C-alpha positions as CSV (number, residue, x, y, z in Angstrom):
1,X,-59.9,34.4,49.5
2,X,-56.1,35.9,49.1
3,X,-53.2,33.8,49.2
4,X,-50.3,34.7,51.0
5,X,-46.1,33.7,50.8
6,X,-44.6,33.6,54.2
7,X,-41.2,33.7,54.6
8,X,-39.1,32.8,57.8
9,X,-35.5,33.7,58.3
10,X,-33.8,31.6,60.3
11,X,-30.1,32.2,62.2
12,X,-27.8,29.7,62.5
13,X,-28.1,29.6,66.6
14,X,-31.3,28.6,66.5
15,X,-30.5,25.2,64.6
16,X,-31.1,23.4,68.2
17,X,-33.9,24.8,69.5
18,X,-35.6,24.1,65.9
19,X,-34.4,20.3,66.7
20,X,-36.2,20.6,69.9
21,X,-39.4,21.9,68.4
22,X,-39.8,20.6,65.2
23,X,-42.4,18.3,66.2
24,X,-44.8,20.7,67.9
25,X,-44.3,22.7,64.5
26,X,-44.9,19.8,62.1
27,X,-48.2,19.6,64.1
28,X,-48.9,23.0,63.9
29,X,-48.6,23.1,59.9
30,X,-50.6,20.1,59.6
31,X,-53.6,21.6,61.7
32,X,-53.3,24.2,59.4
33,X,-53.6,21.7,56.2
34,X,-56.5,20.1,57.6
35,X,-58.3,23.7,58.1
36,X,-57.7,24.1,54.4
37,X,-55.3,27.4,55.6
38,X,-51.8,26.2,54.6
39,X,-51.6,25.5,51.1
40,X,-47.8,24.4,51.1
41,X,-44.6,25.0,53.0
42,X,-40.9,23.6,52.6
43,X,-37.8,25.0,54.1
44,X,-35.1,25.9,52.3
45,X,-32.4,23.6,50.9
46,X,-29.9,25.5,52.9
47,X,-31.9,25.0,55.9
48,X,-31.7,28.9,56.8
49,X,-35.3,29.5,56.6
50,X,-39.0,28.4,55.0
51,X,-41.3,29.6,52.4
52,X,-45.3,28.9,53.7
53,X,-48.3,29.7,50.9
54,X,-51.4,30.7,53.3
55,X,-55.0,31.4,52.6
56,X,-56.4,34.3,54.4
57,X,-58.9,37.4,54.7
58,X,-55.8,39.9,55.1
59,X,-52.1,40.3,55.9
60,X,-52.8,40.9,59.7
61,X,-54.4,37.7,60.3
62,X,-51.9,35.5,58.0
63,X,-49.3,37.5,60.8
64,X,-51.2,36.7,63.6
65,X,-51.8,32.7,62.7
66,X,-48.0,32.7,62.1
67,X,-46.8,33.8,65.5
68,X,-49.1,31.1,66.6
69,X,-46.0,28.7,65.2
70,X,-44.0,26.6,67.7
71,X,-40.9,28.2,66.3
72,X,-42.5,31.6,66.5
73,X,-43.8,31.2,70.0
74,X,-39.9,29.5,70.8
75,X,-38.5,32.8,69.1
76,X,-36.4,30.5,66.8
77,X,-37.4,32.7,63.8
78,X,-35.4,35.7,63.2
79,X,-37.8,37.2,60.8
80,X,-40.9,36.5,59.0
81,X,-42.3,37.9,55.7
82,X,-45.6,38.0,54.6
83,X,-46.8,39.4,51.2
84,X,-49.7,38.6,49.5
85,X,-49.5,37.0,46.0
86,X,-50.9,38.1,42.9
87,X,-53.4,36.6,41.5
C-alpha cells in the first residue's frame, strides 16, 4: 500500500480552537494508529503545522481520511498538502 506525507499548515488565529479540539484530534490519531493507517505524526516545532505519515490506497482516500480530523471538521487547518512518498 502506498505511503503519503500529509502536511498541515495552521494559522496563529486558530491556536485556541486547536487547544479546544486537541483531545478529540489525538483520539482520532490513536484510532488511525490502531487501524494501521497512521505510521507517524508530529507537530512542527514552531506549532505552525504538523506532519503525518499515512498509508492509503491512493491520494483521494488519504484526503478523505484527513477530512475527518477534528481539526479539519472545526476548520482549524489553513492548508493541507498530501503527497505520495517515493518507495
